[in-house]
PDB file of C-alpha atoms in Angstrom:
ATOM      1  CA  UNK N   1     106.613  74.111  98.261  1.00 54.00           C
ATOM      2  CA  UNK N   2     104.661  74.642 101.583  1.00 73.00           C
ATOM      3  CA  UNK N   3     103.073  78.120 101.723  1.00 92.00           C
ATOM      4  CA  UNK N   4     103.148  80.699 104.667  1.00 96.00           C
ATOM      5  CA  UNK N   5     102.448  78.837 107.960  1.00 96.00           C
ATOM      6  CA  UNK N   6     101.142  80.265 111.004  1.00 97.00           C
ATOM      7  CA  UNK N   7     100.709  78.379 114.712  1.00 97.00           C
ATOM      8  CA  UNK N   8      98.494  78.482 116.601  1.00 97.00           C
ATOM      9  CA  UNK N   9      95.290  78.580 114.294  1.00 97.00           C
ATOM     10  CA  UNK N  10      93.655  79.267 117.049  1.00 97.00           C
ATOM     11  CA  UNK N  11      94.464  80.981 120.578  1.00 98.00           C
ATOM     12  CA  UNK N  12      92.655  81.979 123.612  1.00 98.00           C
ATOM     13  CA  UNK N  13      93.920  84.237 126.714  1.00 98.00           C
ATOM     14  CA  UNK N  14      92.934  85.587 129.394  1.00 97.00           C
ATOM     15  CA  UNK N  15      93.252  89.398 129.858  1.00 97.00           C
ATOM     16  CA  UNK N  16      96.751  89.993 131.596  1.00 97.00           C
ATOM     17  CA  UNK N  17      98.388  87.274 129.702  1.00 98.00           C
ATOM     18  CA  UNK N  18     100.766  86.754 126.559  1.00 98.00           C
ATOM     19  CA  UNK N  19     100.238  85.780 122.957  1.00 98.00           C
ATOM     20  CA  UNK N  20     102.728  84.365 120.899  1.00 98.00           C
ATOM     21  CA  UNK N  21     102.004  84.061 117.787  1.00 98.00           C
ATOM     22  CA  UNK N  22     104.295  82.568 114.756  1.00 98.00           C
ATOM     23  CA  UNK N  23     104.907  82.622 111.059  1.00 97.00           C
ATOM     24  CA  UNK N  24     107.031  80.866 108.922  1.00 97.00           C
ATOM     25  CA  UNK N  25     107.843  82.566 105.522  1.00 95.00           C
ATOM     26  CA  UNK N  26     107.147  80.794 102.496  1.00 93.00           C
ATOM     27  CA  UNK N  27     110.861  78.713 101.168  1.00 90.00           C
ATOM     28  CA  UNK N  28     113.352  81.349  99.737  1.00 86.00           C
ATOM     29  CA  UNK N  29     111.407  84.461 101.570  1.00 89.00           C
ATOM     30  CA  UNK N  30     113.282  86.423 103.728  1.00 88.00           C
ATOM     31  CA  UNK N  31     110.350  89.396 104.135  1.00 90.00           C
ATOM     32  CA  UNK N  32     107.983  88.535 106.353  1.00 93.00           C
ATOM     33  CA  UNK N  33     104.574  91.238 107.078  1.00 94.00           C
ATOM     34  CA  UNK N  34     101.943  91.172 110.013  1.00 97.00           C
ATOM     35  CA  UNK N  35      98.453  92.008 109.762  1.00 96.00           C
ATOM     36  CA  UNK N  36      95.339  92.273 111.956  1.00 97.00           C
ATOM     37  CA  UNK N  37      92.106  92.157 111.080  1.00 94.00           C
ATOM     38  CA  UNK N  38      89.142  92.796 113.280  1.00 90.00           C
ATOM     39  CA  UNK N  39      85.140  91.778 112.078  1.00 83.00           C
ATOM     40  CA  UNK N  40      83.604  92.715 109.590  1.00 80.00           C
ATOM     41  CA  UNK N  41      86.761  95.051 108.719  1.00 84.00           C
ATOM     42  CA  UNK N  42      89.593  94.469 105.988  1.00 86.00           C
ATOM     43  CA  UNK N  43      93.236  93.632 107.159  1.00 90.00           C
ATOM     44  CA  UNK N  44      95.145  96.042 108.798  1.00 93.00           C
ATOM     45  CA  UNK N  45      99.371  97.211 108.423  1.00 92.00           C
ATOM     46  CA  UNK N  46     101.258  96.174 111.546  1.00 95.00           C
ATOM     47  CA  UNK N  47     105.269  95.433 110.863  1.00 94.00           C
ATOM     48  CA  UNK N  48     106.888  94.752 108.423  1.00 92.00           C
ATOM     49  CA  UNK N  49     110.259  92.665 109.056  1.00 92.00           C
ATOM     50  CA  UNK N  50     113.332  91.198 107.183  1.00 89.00           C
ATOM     51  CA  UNK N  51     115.548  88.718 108.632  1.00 87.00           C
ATOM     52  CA  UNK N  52     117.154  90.139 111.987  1.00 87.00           C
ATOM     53  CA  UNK N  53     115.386  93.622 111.391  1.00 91.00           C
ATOM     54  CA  UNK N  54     112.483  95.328 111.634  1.00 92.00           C
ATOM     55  CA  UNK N  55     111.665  97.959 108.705  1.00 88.00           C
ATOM     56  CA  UNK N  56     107.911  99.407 109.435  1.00 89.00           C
ATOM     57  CA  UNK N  57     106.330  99.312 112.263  1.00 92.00           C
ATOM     58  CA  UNK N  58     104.343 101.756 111.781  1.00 90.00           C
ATOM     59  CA  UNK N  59     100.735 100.385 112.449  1.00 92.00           C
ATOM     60  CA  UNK N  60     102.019  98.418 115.513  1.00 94.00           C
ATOM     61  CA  UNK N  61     101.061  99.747 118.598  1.00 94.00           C
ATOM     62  CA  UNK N  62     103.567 101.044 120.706  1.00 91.00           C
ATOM     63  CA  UNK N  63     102.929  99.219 124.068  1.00 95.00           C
ATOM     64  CA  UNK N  64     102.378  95.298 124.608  1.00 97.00           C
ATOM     65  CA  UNK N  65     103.306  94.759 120.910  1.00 98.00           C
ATOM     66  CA  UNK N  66     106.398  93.284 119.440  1.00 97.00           C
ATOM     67  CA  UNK N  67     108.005  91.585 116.523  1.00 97.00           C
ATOM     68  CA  UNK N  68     110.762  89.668 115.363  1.00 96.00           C
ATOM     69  CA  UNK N  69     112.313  87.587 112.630  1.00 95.00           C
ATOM     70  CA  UNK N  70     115.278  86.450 114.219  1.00 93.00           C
ATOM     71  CA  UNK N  71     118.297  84.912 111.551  1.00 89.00           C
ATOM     72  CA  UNK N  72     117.001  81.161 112.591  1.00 89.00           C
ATOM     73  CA  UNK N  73     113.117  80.370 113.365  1.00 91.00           C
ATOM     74  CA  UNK N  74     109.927  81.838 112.608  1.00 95.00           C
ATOM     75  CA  UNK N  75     108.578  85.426 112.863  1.00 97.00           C
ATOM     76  CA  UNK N  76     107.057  86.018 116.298  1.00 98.00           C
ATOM     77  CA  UNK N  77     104.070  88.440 116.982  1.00 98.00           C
ATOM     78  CA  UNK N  78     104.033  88.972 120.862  1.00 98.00           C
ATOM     79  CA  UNK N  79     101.489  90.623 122.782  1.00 98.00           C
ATOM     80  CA  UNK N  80     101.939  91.480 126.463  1.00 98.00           C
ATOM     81  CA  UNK N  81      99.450  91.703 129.071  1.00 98.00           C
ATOM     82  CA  UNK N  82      96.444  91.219 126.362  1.00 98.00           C
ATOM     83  CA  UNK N  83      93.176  92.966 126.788  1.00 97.00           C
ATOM     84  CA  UNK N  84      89.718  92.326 125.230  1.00 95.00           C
ATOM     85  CA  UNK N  85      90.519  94.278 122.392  1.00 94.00           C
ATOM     86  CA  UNK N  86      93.497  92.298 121.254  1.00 96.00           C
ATOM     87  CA  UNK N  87      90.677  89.723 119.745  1.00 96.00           C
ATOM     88  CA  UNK N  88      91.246  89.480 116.408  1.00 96.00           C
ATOM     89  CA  UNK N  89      92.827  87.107 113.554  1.00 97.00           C
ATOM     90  CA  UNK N  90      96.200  87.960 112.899  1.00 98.00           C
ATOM     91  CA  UNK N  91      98.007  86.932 109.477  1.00 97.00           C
ATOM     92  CA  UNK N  92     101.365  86.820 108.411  1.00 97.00           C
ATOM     93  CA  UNK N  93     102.551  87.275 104.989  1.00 95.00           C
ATOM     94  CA  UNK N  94     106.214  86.677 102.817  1.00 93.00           C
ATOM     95  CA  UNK N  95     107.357  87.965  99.792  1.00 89.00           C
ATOM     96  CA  UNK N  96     110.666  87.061  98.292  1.00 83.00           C
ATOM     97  CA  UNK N  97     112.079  90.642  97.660  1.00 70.00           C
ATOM     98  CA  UNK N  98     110.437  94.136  98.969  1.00 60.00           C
ATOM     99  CA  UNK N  99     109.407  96.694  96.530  1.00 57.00           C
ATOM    100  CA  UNK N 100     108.484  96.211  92.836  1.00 58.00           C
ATOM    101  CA  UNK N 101     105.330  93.895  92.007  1.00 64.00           C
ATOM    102  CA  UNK N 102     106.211  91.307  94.617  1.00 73.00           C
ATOM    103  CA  UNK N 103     103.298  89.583  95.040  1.00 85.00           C
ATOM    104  CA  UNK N 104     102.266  89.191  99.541  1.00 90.00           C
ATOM    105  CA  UNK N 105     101.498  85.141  99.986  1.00 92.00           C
ATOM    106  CA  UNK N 106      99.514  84.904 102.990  1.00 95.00           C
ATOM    107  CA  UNK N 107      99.350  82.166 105.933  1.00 96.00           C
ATOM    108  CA  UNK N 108      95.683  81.164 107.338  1.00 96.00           C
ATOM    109  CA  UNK N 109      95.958  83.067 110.034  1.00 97.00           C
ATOM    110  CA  UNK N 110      95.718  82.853 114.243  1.00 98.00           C
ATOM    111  CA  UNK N 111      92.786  83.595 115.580  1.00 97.00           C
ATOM    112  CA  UNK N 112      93.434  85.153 119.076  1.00 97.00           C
ATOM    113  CA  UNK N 113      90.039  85.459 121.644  1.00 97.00           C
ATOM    114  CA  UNK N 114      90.948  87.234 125.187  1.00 97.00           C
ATOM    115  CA  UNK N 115      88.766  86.358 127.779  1.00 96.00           C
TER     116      UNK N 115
ATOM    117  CA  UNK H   1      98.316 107.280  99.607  1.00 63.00           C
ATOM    118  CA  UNK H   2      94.813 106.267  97.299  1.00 70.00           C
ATOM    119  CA  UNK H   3      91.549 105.445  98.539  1.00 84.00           C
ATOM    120  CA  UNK H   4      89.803 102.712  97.193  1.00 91.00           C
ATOM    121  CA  UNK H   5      86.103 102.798  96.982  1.00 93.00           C
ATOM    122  CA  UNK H   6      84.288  99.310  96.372  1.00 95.00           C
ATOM    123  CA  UNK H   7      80.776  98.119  96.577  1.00 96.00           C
ATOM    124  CA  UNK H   8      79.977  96.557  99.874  1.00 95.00           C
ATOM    125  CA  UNK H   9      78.336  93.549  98.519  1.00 97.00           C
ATOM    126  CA  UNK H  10      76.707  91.894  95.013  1.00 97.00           C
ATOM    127  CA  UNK H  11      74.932  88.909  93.913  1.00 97.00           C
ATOM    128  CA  UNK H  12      75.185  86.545  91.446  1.00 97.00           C
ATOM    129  CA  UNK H  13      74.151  83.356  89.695  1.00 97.00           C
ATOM    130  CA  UNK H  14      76.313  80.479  88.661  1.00 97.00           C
ATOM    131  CA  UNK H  15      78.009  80.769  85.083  1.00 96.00           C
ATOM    132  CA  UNK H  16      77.314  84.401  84.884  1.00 97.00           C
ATOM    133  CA  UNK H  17      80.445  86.853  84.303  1.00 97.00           C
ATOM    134  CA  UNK H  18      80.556  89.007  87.567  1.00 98.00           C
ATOM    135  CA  UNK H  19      82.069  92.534  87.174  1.00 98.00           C
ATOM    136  CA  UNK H  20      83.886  94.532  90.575  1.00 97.00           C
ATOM    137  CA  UNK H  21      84.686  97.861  90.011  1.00 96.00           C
ATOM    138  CA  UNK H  22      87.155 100.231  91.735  1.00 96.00           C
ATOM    139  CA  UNK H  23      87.505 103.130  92.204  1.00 95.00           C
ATOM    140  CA  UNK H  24      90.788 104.888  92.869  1.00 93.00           C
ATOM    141  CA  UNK H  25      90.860 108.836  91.423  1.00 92.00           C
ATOM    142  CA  UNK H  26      94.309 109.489  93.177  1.00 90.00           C
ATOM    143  CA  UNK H  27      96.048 106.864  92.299  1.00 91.00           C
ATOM    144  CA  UNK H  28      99.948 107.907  91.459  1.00 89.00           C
ATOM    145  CA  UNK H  29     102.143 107.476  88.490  1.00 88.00           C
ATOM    146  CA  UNK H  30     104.062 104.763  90.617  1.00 84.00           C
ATOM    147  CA  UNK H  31     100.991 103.101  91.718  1.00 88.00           C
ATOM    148  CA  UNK H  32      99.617  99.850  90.365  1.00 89.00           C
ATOM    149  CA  UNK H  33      96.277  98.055  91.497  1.00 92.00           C
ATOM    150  CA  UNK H  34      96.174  94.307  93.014  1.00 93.00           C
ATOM    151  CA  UNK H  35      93.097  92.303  93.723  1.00 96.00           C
ATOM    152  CA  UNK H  36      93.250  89.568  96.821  1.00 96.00           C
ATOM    153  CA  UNK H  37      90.213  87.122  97.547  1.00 97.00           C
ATOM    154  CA  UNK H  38      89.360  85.754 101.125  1.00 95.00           C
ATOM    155  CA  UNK H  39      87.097  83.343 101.973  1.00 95.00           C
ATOM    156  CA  UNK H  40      85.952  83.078 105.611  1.00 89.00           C
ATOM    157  CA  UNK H  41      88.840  81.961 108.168  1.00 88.00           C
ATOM    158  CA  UNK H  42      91.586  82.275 105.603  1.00 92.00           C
ATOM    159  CA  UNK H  43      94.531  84.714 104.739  1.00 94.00           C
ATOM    160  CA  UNK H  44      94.160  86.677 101.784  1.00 95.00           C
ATOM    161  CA  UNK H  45      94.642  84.775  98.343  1.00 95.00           C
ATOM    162  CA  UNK H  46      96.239  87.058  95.223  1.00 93.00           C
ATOM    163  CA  UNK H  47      94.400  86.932  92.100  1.00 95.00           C
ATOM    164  CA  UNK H  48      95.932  89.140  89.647  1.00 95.00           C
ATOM    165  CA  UNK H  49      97.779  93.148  89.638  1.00 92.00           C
ATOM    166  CA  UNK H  50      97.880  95.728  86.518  1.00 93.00           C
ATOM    167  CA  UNK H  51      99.367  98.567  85.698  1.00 92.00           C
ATOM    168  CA  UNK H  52      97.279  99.734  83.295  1.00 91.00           C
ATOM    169  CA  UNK H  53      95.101  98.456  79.888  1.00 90.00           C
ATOM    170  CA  UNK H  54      94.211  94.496  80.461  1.00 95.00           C
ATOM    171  CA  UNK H  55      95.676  91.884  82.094  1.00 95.00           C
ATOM    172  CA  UNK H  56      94.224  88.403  82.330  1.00 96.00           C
ATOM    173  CA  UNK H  57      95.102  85.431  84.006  1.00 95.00           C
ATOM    174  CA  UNK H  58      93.779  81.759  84.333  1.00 93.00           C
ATOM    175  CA  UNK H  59      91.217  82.962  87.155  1.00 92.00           C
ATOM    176  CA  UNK H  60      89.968  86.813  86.011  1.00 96.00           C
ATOM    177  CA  UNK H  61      90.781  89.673  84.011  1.00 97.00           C
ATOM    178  CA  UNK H  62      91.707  93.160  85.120  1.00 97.00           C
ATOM    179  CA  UNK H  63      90.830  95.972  83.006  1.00 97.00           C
ATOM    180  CA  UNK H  64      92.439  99.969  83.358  1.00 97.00           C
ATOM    181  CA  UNK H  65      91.184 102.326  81.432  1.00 96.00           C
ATOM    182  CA  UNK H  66      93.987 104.801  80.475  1.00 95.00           C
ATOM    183  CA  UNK H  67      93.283 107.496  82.916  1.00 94.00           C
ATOM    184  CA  UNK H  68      93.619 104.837  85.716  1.00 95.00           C
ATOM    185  CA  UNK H  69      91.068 106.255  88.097  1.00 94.00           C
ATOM    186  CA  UNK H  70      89.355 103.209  88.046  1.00 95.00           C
ATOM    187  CA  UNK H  71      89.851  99.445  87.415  1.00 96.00           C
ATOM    188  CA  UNK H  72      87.808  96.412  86.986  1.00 97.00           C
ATOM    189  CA  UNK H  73      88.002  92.847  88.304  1.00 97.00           C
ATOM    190  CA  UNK H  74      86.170  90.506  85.444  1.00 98.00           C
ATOM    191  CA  UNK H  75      85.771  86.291  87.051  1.00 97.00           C
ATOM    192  CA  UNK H  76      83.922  84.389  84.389  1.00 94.00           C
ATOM    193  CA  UNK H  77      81.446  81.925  84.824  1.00 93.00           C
ATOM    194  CA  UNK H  78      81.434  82.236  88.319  1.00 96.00           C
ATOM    195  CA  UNK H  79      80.508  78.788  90.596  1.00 96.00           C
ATOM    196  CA  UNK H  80      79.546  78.826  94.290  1.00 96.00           C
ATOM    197  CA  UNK H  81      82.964  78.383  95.498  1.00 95.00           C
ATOM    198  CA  UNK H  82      83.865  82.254  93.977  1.00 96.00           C
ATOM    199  CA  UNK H  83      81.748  83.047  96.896  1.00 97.00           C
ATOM    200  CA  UNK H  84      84.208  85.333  99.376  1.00 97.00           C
ATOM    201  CA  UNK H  85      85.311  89.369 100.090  1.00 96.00           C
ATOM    202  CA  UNK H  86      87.645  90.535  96.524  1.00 97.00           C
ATOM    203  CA  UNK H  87      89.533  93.120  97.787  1.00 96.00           C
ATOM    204  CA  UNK H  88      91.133  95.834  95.794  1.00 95.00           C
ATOM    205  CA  UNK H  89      94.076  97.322  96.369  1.00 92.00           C
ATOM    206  CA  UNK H  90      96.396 100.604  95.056  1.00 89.00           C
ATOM    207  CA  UNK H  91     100.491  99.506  95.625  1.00 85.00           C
ATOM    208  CA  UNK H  92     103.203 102.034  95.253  1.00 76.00           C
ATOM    209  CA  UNK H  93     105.699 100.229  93.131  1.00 66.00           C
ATOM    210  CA  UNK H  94     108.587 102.444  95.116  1.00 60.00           C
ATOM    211  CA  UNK H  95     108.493 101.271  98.216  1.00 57.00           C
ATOM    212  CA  UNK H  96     111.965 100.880  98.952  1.00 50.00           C
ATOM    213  CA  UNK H  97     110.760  99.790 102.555  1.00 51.00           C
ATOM    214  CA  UNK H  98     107.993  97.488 101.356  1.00 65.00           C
ATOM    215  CA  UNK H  99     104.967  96.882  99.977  1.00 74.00           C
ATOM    216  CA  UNK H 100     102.346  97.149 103.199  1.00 78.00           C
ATOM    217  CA  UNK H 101      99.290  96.492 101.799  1.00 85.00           C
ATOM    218  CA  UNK H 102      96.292  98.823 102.681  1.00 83.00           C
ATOM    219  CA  UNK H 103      93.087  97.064 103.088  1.00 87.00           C
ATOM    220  CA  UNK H 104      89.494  98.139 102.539  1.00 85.00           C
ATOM    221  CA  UNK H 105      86.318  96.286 103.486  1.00 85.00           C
ATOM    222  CA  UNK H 106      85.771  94.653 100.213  1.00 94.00           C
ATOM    223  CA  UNK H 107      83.266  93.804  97.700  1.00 97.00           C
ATOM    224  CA  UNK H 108      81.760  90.643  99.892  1.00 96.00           C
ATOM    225  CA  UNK H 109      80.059  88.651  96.672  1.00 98.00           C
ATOM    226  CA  UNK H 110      77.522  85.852  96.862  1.00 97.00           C
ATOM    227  CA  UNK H 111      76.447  83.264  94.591  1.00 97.00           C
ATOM    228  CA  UNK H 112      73.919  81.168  94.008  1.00 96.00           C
ATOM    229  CA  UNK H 113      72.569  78.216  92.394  1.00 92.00           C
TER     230      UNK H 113
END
């Protein structure tokens, strides 16, 4: 059973441009979670997403950030018009179910540098 | 929501028991605690979640003590390759939206030969 893929592993950009970064859930999980993590820091909440809707996305910022997990594909992370600050390694994670003890499997991540 | 507090960093030897501690004094009824490892340029890798008492595993043992305000992450015999960040973690177990996981900066251990 394949674990959590992500694509790119790595990305670069030029400030102005967009990311596009995917995930593909683990087989059999339909609940799919974004996190960013910046140097030297611990991962941090950005959406959280079943298939076709977006539950949290509460530590997504408002502008130039969006997610979805449409009914067919992968998850997609977009970032409009990135800036400097967008640098960081972004990871996706699937669980089977939400709530409980559902344990988060986690993807190895895409590594975004803006120029 | 409760705060974790972690040491920053600690050193060991190969084949010595290493012992993280956490601290969480606010955790909630409906909380339980999860530890993750990450190794440099990876995702997050689970290694075990309690409730409370002890709870072992084929990689490290998690012990509660019955108040809860604390919890400790036990790896035996640890080799070089245990080098990485252990993260600990509090999880509300009522999320009806979701488990997001809140991350702190870790306990970042090293070991050596």
């Amino acid at each position: 059973n394949a674990g959590v893929m992500q694509n790119p592993r790595h990305l670069v950009r030029r400030r102005g441009q967009e990311a596009r970064l995917r995930c593909s859930p683990m087989k059999g999980h339909s609940h799919v979670y974004w996190y960013r993590q910046l140097p030297e820091e611990g991962l941090k909440f950005m959406v959280y997403l079943q298939k076709e809707n977006i539950i949290d996305e509460s530590g997504m910022p408002k502008e130039r950030f969006s997610a979805e997990f449409p009914k067919e594909g992968p998850s997609i992370l977009r970032i409009q018009q990135v800036v400097r600050g967008d640098s960081a390694a972004y990871f996706c994670a699937s669980s089977p179910q939400a709530g409980g003890q559902e344990t988060q499997y986690f993807g190895p991540g895409t590594r975004l540098l803006v120029l | 929501l409760a705060k974790t507090t972690q040491p920053i960093s600690m050193d060991s030897y190969e084949g010595q028991e290493v012992n993280i501690t956490c601290s969480h004094n606010n955790i909630a009824t409906n909380d339980y605690i999860t530890w993750y490892q990450q190794f440099p340029s990876q995702g997050p890798r689970f290694i075990i979640q309690g409730y409370k008492t002890k709870v072992t595993n084929e990689v490290a043992s998690l012990f509660i003590p019955a108040d809860r305000k604390s919890s400790t992450l036990s790896l035996p015999r640890v080799s070089l390759s245990d080098t990485a960040v252990y993260y600990c973690l509090v999880v509300n177990i009522l999320t009806g939206g979701g488990n997001k996981l809140t991350f702190g900066t870790g306990t970042q251990l090293k070991v050596e030969l």
